[in-house]
């Protein structure tokens, strides 16, 4: 395996790993009936003359399985945090308690669980598309090197097989993450 091939495979692996990381973040934002700090990470709060992530105005904690709390650092932002969580589209109803905003996580209905499972499937499909896009780029780079005469047809075959093997591994990992998230969502 040449240095070029190793650097190409390392770049492809890094980019495919990025697609998996993005999928994990997307999945963390899906509410599964259990409290998770990641659920509130996409929430943006009107503060300091603009919109800032919730994590920049307070700390999120999970005191119990079906409750999140946000300890707001600036007392004047408590109502803004409460409003941002309520308007986030997550179906949550926060309540202020001093500088702490309590966010109970309601039980999910069967219909909502199915919606979340469909959303998880869409996120997984987008991750697979990203992985396949990385594969396509790698294959194009390999063919480009062959056209320039830098590598032989045999090398192209070896590289293509290695890239396909990596792609298959990452697609399988996406499927595993999806199955795990669907189990979590369907769990009552």
PDB file of C-alpha atoms in Angstrom:
ATOM      1  CA  UNK A   1       0.000   0.000   0.000  1.00  0.00           C
ATOM      2  CA  UNK A   2       1.593   3.255  -1.130  1.00  0.00           C
ATOM      3  CA  UNK A   3       1.698   6.499   0.808  1.00  0.00           C
ATOM      4  CA  UNK A   4      -0.817   8.030  -1.636  1.00  0.00           C
ATOM      5  CA  UNK A   5      -3.228   5.168  -1.064  1.00  0.00           C
ATOM      6  CA  UNK A   6      -2.848   5.405   2.713  1.00  0.00           C
ATOM      7  CA  UNK A   7      -3.489   9.161   2.696  1.00  0.00           C
ATOM      8  CA  UNK A   8      -6.469   8.724   0.342  1.00  0.00           C
ATOM      9  CA  UNK A   9      -7.982   6.015   2.569  1.00  0.00           C
ATOM     10  CA  UNK A  10      -7.280   8.094   5.692  1.00  0.00           C
ATOM     11  CA  UNK A  11      -9.071  11.074   4.116  1.00  0.00           C
ATOM     12  CA  UNK A  12     -12.017   8.904   3.055  1.00  0.00           C
ATOM     13  CA  UNK A  13     -12.225   7.348   6.524  1.00  0.00           C
ATOM     14  CA  UNK A  14     -12.140  10.786   8.166  1.00  0.00           C
ATOM     15  CA  UNK A  15     -14.941  12.076   5.923  1.00  0.00           C
ATOM     16  CA  UNK A  16     -17.092   8.963   6.444  1.00  0.00           C
ATOM     17  CA  UNK A  17     -16.546   9.254  10.195  1.00  0.00           C
ATOM     18  CA  UNK A  18     -17.767  12.862   9.896  1.00  0.00           C
ATOM     19  CA  UNK A  19     -20.993  11.603   8.289  1.00  0.00           C
ATOM     20  CA  UNK A  20     -21.466   9.200  11.236  1.00  0.00           C
ATOM     21  CA  UNK A  21     -20.811  11.985  13.748  1.00  0.00           C
ATOM     22  CA  UNK A  22     -23.385  14.175  12.026  1.00  0.00           C
ATOM     23  CA  UNK A  23     -25.880  11.303  12.210  1.00  0.00           C
ATOM     24  CA  UNK A  24     -25.217  10.871  15.931  1.00  0.00           C
ATOM     25  CA  UNK A  25     -25.903  14.591  16.488  1.00  0.00           C
ATOM     26  CA  UNK A  26     -29.115  14.359  14.469  1.00  0.00           C
ATOM     27  CA  UNK A  27     -30.225  11.316  16.471  1.00  0.00           C
ATOM     28  CA  UNK A  28     -29.425  13.054  19.764  1.00  0.00           C
ATOM     29  CA  UNK A  29     -31.925  15.768  18.839  1.00  0.00           C
ATOM     30  CA  UNK A  30     -34.723  13.216  18.388  1.00  0.00           C
ATOM     31  CA  UNK A  31     -36.768  12.898  21.531  1.00  0.00           C
ATOM     32  CA  UNK A  32     -37.181   9.302  22.591  1.00  0.00           C
ATOM     33  CA  UNK A  33     -39.138   9.770  25.805  1.00  0.00           C
ATOM     34  CA  UNK A  34     -35.989   9.810  27.891  1.00  0.00           C
ATOM     35  CA  UNK A  35     -34.249  12.981  28.997  1.00  0.00           C
ATOM     36  CA  UNK A  36     -30.994  13.789  27.221  1.00  0.00           C
ATOM     37  CA  UNK A  37     -29.099  17.102  27.312  1.00  0.00           C
ATOM     38  CA  UNK A  38     -28.573  16.776  23.538  1.00  0.00           C
ATOM     39  CA  UNK A  39     -32.321  17.261  23.099  1.00  0.00           C
ATOM     40  CA  UNK A  40     -31.987  20.963  23.933  1.00  0.00           C
ATOM     41  CA  UNK A  41     -28.695  21.633  22.119  1.00  0.00           C
ATOM     42  CA  UNK A  42     -30.333  22.842  18.880  1.00  0.00           C
ATOM     43  CA  UNK A  43     -32.496  25.364  20.796  1.00  0.00           C
ATOM     44  CA  UNK A  44     -31.510  28.984  20.166  1.00  0.00           C
ATOM     45  CA  UNK A  45     -32.325  31.791  22.612  1.00  0.00           C
ATOM     46  CA  UNK A  46     -32.937  35.493  21.898  1.00  0.00           C
ATOM     47  CA  UNK A  47     -30.199  37.040  24.012  1.00  0.00           C
ATOM     48  CA  UNK A  48     -27.611  39.810  23.870  1.00  0.00           C
ATOM     49  CA  UNK A  49     -29.051  41.294  20.677  1.00  0.00           C
ATOM     50  CA  UNK A  50     -29.121  38.052  18.668  1.00  0.00           C
ATOM     51  CA  UNK A  51     -29.832  34.357  18.771  1.00  0.00           C
ATOM     52  CA  UNK A  52     -27.360  32.204  20.703  1.00  0.00           C
ATOM     53  CA  UNK A  53     -27.323  28.472  21.440  1.00  0.00           C
ATOM     54  CA  UNK A  54     -28.974  27.515  24.723  1.00  0.00           C
ATOM     55  CA  UNK A  55     -25.678  26.033  25.902  1.00  0.00           C
ATOM     56  CA  UNK A  56     -24.178  29.565  25.897  1.00  0.00           C
ATOM     57  CA  UNK A  57     -26.688  30.972  28.382  1.00  0.00           C
ATOM     58  CA  UNK A  58     -27.061  28.060  30.788  1.00  0.00           C
ATOM     59  CA  UNK A  59     -26.067  24.518  31.681  1.00  0.00           C
ATOM     60  CA  UNK A  60     -28.312  21.539  30.938  1.00  0.00           C
ATOM     61  CA  UNK A  61     -28.652  18.709  33.453  1.00  0.00           C
ATOM     62  CA  UNK A  62     -30.657  15.492  33.759  1.00  0.00           C
ATOM     63  CA  UNK A  63     -31.739  15.206  37.411  1.00  0.00           C
ATOM     64  CA  UNK A  64     -34.070  12.259  36.656  1.00  0.00           C
ATOM     65  CA  UNK A  65     -35.027  10.051  33.722  1.00  0.00           C
ATOM     66  CA  UNK A  66     -37.917  12.216  32.484  1.00  0.00           C
ATOM     67  CA  UNK A  67     -36.750  15.704  33.483  1.00  0.00           C
ATOM     68  CA  UNK A  68     -34.228  18.182  32.145  1.00  0.00           C
ATOM     69  CA  UNK A  69     -33.154  21.319  33.946  1.00  0.00           C
ATOM     70  CA  UNK A  70     -31.461  24.381  32.535  1.00  0.00           C
ATOM     71  CA  UNK A  71     -29.517  26.446  35.056  1.00  0.00           C
ATOM     72  CA  UNK A  72     -29.616  29.906  33.439  1.00  0.00           C
ATOM     73  CA  UNK A  73     -26.553  31.980  34.301  1.00  0.00           C
ATOM     74  CA  UNK A  74     -28.127  35.395  33.669  1.00  0.00           C
ATOM     75  CA  UNK A  75     -31.370  35.904  35.623  1.00  0.00           C
ATOM     76  CA  UNK A  76     -32.712  38.318  32.966  1.00  0.00           C
ATOM     77  CA  UNK A  77     -32.683  35.512  30.364  1.00  0.00           C
ATOM     78  CA  UNK A  78     -34.856  32.986  32.241  1.00  0.00           C
ATOM     79  CA  UNK A  79     -38.065  33.941  30.416  1.00  0.00           C
ATOM     80  CA  UNK A  80     -36.231  34.016  27.042  1.00  0.00           C
ATOM     81  CA  UNK A  81     -34.909  30.488  27.664  1.00  0.00           C
ATOM     82  CA  UNK A  82     -38.363  29.291  28.687  1.00  0.00           C
ATOM     83  CA  UNK A  83     -39.911  30.835  25.551  1.00  0.00           C
ATOM     84  CA  UNK A  84     -37.181  29.412  23.267  1.00  0.00           C
ATOM     85  CA  UNK A  85     -37.736  25.867  24.578  1.00  0.00           C
ATOM     86  CA  UNK A  86     -41.532  26.183  24.278  1.00  0.00           C
ATOM     87  CA  UNK A  87     -41.265  27.534  20.690  1.00  0.00           C
ATOM     88  CA  UNK A  88     -38.606  25.023  19.582  1.00  0.00           C
ATOM     89  CA  UNK A  89     -41.123  22.566  18.121  1.00  0.00           C
ATOM     90  CA  UNK A  90     -39.992  19.784  20.448  1.00  0.00           C
ATOM     91  CA  UNK A  91     -43.375  19.576  22.163  1.00  0.00           C
ATOM     92  CA  UNK A  92     -41.938  20.528  25.543  1.00  0.00           C
ATOM     93  CA  UNK A  93     -43.554  22.706  28.217  1.00  0.00           C
ATOM     94  CA  UNK A  94     -40.845  24.289  30.412  1.00  0.00           C
ATOM     95  CA  UNK A  95     -41.503  25.968  33.760  1.00  0.00           C
ATOM     96  CA  UNK A  96     -39.241  28.536  35.423  1.00  0.00           C
ATOM     97  CA  UNK A  97     -38.240  28.015  39.042  1.00  0.00           C
ATOM     98  CA  UNK A  98     -35.969  30.917  40.020  1.00  0.00           C
ATOM     99  CA  UNK A  99     -32.905  30.748  37.758  1.00  0.00           C
ATOM    100  CA  UNK A 100     -33.655  27.132  36.861  1.00  0.00           C
ATOM    101  CA  UNK A 101     -35.947  26.122  34.029  1.00  0.00           C
ATOM    102  CA  UNK A 102     -37.488  22.682  34.547  1.00  0.00           C
ATOM    103  CA  UNK A 103     -38.389  20.767  31.393  1.00  0.00           C
ATOM    104  CA  UNK A 104     -40.507  17.641  31.984  1.00  0.00           C
ATOM    105  CA  UNK A 105     -40.268  15.090  29.168  1.00  0.00           C
ATOM    106  CA  UNK A 106     -43.818  13.879  28.420  1.00  0.00           C
ATOM    107  CA  UNK A 107     -44.651  10.295  27.519  1.00  0.00           C
ATOM    108  CA  UNK A 108     -44.621   9.779  23.744  1.00  0.00           C
ATOM    109  CA  UNK A 109     -47.740   8.699  21.890  1.00  0.00           C
ATOM    110  CA  UNK A 110     -47.557   5.786  19.446  1.00  0.00           C
ATOM    111  CA  UNK A 111     -48.140   8.192  16.542  1.00  0.00           C
ATOM    112  CA  UNK A 112     -45.279  10.443  17.693  1.00  0.00           C
ATOM    113  CA  UNK A 113     -42.981   7.414  18.108  1.00  0.00           C
ATOM    114  CA  UNK A 114     -43.696   6.418  14.499  1.00  0.00           C
ATOM    115  CA  UNK A 115     -42.990   9.985  13.311  1.00  0.00           C
ATOM    116  CA  UNK A 116     -39.680   9.976  15.183  1.00  0.00           C
ATOM    117  CA  UNK A 117     -38.755   6.584  13.734  1.00  0.00           C
ATOM    118  CA  UNK A 118     -39.457   7.918  10.213  1.00  0.00           C
ATOM    119  CA  UNK A 119     -37.340  11.002  10.928  1.00  0.00           C
ATOM    120  CA  UNK A 120     -34.521   8.763  12.184  1.00  0.00           C
ATOM    121  CA  UNK A 121     -34.769   6.767   8.950  1.00  0.00           C
ATOM    122  CA  UNK A 122     -34.452   9.977   6.899  1.00  0.00           C
ATOM    123  CA  UNK A 123     -31.389  11.045   8.900  1.00  0.00           C
ATOM    124  CA  UNK A 124     -29.845   7.603   8.354  1.00  0.00           C
ATOM    125  CA  UNK A 125     -30.539   7.737   4.614  1.00  0.00           C
ATOM    126  CA  UNK A 126     -28.883  11.166   4.423  1.00  0.00           C
ATOM    127  CA  UNK A 127     -25.842   9.747   6.225  1.00  0.00           C
ATOM    128  CA  UNK A 128     -25.681   6.844   3.725  1.00  0.00           C
ATOM    129  CA  UNK A 129     -25.885   9.333   0.853  1.00  0.00           C
ATOM    130  CA  UNK A 130     -22.996  11.280   2.389  1.00  0.00           C
ATOM    131  CA  UNK A 131     -20.930   8.086   2.773  1.00  0.00           C
ATOM    132  CA  UNK A 132     -21.628   7.113  -0.846  1.00  0.00           C
ATOM    133  CA  UNK A 133     -20.651  10.619  -1.953  1.00  0.00           C
ATOM    134  CA  UNK A 134     -17.311  10.199  -0.210  1.00  0.00           C
ATOM    135  CA  UNK A 135     -16.908   6.834  -1.970  1.00  0.00           C
ATOM    136  CA  UNK A 136     -17.652   8.456  -5.334  1.00  0.00           C
ATOM    137  CA  UNK A 137     -15.035  11.167  -4.690  1.00  0.00           C
ATOM    138  CA  UNK A 138     -12.459   8.521  -3.764  1.00  0.00           C
ATOM    139  CA  UNK A 139     -13.201   6.484  -6.889  1.00  0.00           C
ATOM    140  CA  UNK A 140     -12.902   9.615  -9.055  1.00  0.00           C
ATOM    141  CA  UNK A 141      -9.544  10.472  -7.492  1.00  0.00           C
ATOM    142  CA  UNK A 142      -8.353   6.930  -8.195  1.00  0.00           C
ATOM    143  CA  UNK A 143      -9.491   7.048 -11.835  1.00  0.00           C
ATOM    144  CA  UNK A 144      -7.899  10.468 -12.220  1.00  0.00           C
ATOM    145  CA  UNK A 145      -4.566   9.089 -11.041  1.00  0.00           C
ATOM    146  CA  UNK A 146      -4.901   6.214 -13.503  1.00  0.00           C
ATOM    147  CA  UNK A 147      -5.573   8.625 -16.390  1.00  0.00           C
ATOM    148  CA  UNK A 148      -2.481  10.630 -15.457  1.00  0.00           C
ATOM    149  CA  UNK A 149      -0.477   7.391 -15.551  1.00  0.00           C
ATOM    150  CA  UNK A 150       0.393   7.592 -11.858  1.00  0.00           C
ATOM    151  CA  UNK A 151      -1.110   4.171 -11.054  1.00  0.00           C
ATOM    152  CA  UNK A 152      -1.891   0.980 -12.975  1.00  0.00           C
ATOM    153  CA  UNK A 153      -5.275  -0.627 -13.642  1.00  0.00           C
ATOM    154  CA  UNK A 154      -4.400  -3.287 -11.068  1.00  0.00           C
ATOM    155  CA  UNK A 155      -3.820  -0.560  -8.478  1.00  0.00           C
ATOM    156  CA  UNK A 156      -7.157   1.006  -9.400  1.00  0.00           C
ATOM    157  CA  UNK A 157      -8.839  -2.344  -8.732  1.00  0.00           C
ATOM    158  CA  UNK A 158      -7.085  -2.720  -5.354  1.00  0.00           C
ATOM    159  CA  UNK A 159      -7.921   0.859  -4.317  1.00  0.00           C
ATOM    160  CA  UNK A 160     -11.508   0.575  -5.512  1.00  0.00           C
ATOM    161  CA  UNK A 161     -11.969  -2.623  -3.523  1.00  0.00           C
ATOM    162  CA  UNK A 162     -10.520  -0.965  -0.406  1.00  0.00           C
ATOM    163  CA  UNK A 163     -12.779   2.085  -0.828  1.00  0.00           C
ATOM    164  CA  UNK A 164     -15.838  -0.141  -1.361  1.00  0.00           C
ATOM    165  CA  UNK A 165     -14.964  -2.185   1.728  1.00  0.00           C
ATOM    166  CA  UNK A 166     -14.762   1.018   3.787  1.00  0.00           C
ATOM    167  CA  UNK A 167     -18.072   2.195   2.341  1.00  0.00           C
ATOM    168  CA  UNK A 168     -19.756  -1.098   3.231  1.00  0.00           C
ATOM    169  CA  UNK A 169     -18.424  -0.854   6.803  1.00  0.00           C
ATOM    170  CA  UNK A 170     -19.776   2.665   7.273  1.00  0.00           C
ATOM    171  CA  UNK A 171     -23.165   1.891   5.702  1.00  0.00           C
ATOM    172  CA  UNK A 172     -23.415  -1.067   8.099  1.00  0.00           C
ATOM    173  CA  UNK A 173     -22.571   1.222  11.040  1.00  0.00           C
ATOM    174  CA  UNK A 174     -25.278   3.670   9.917  1.00  0.00           C
ATOM    175  CA  UNK A 175     -27.779   0.785   9.831  1.00  0.00           C
ATOM    176  CA  UNK A 176     -26.678  -0.311  13.327  1.00  0.00           C
ATOM    177  CA  UNK A 177     -27.086   3.222  14.709  1.00  0.00           C
ATOM    178  CA  UNK A 178     -30.535   3.455  13.109  1.00  0.00           C
ATOM    179  CA  UNK A 179     -31.641   0.120  14.578  1.00  0.00           C
ATOM    180  CA  UNK A 180     -30.422   1.209  18.015  1.00  0.00           C
ATOM    181  CA  UNK A 181     -32.250   4.566  17.778  1.00  0.00           C
ATOM    182  CA  UNK A 182     -35.467   2.907  16.568  1.00  0.00           C
ATOM    183  CA  UNK A 183     -35.335   0.496  19.531  1.00  0.00           C
ATOM    184  CA  UNK A 184     -34.872   3.472  21.868  1.00  0.00           C
ATOM    185  CA  UNK A 185     -37.776   5.365  20.264  1.00  0.00           C
ATOM    186  CA  UNK A 186     -40.163   2.369  20.317  1.00  0.00           C
ATOM    187  CA  UNK A 187     -39.314   1.526  23.935  1.00  0.00           C
ATOM    188  CA  UNK A 188     -42.225   2.457  26.222  1.00  0.00           C
TER     189      UNK A 188
END
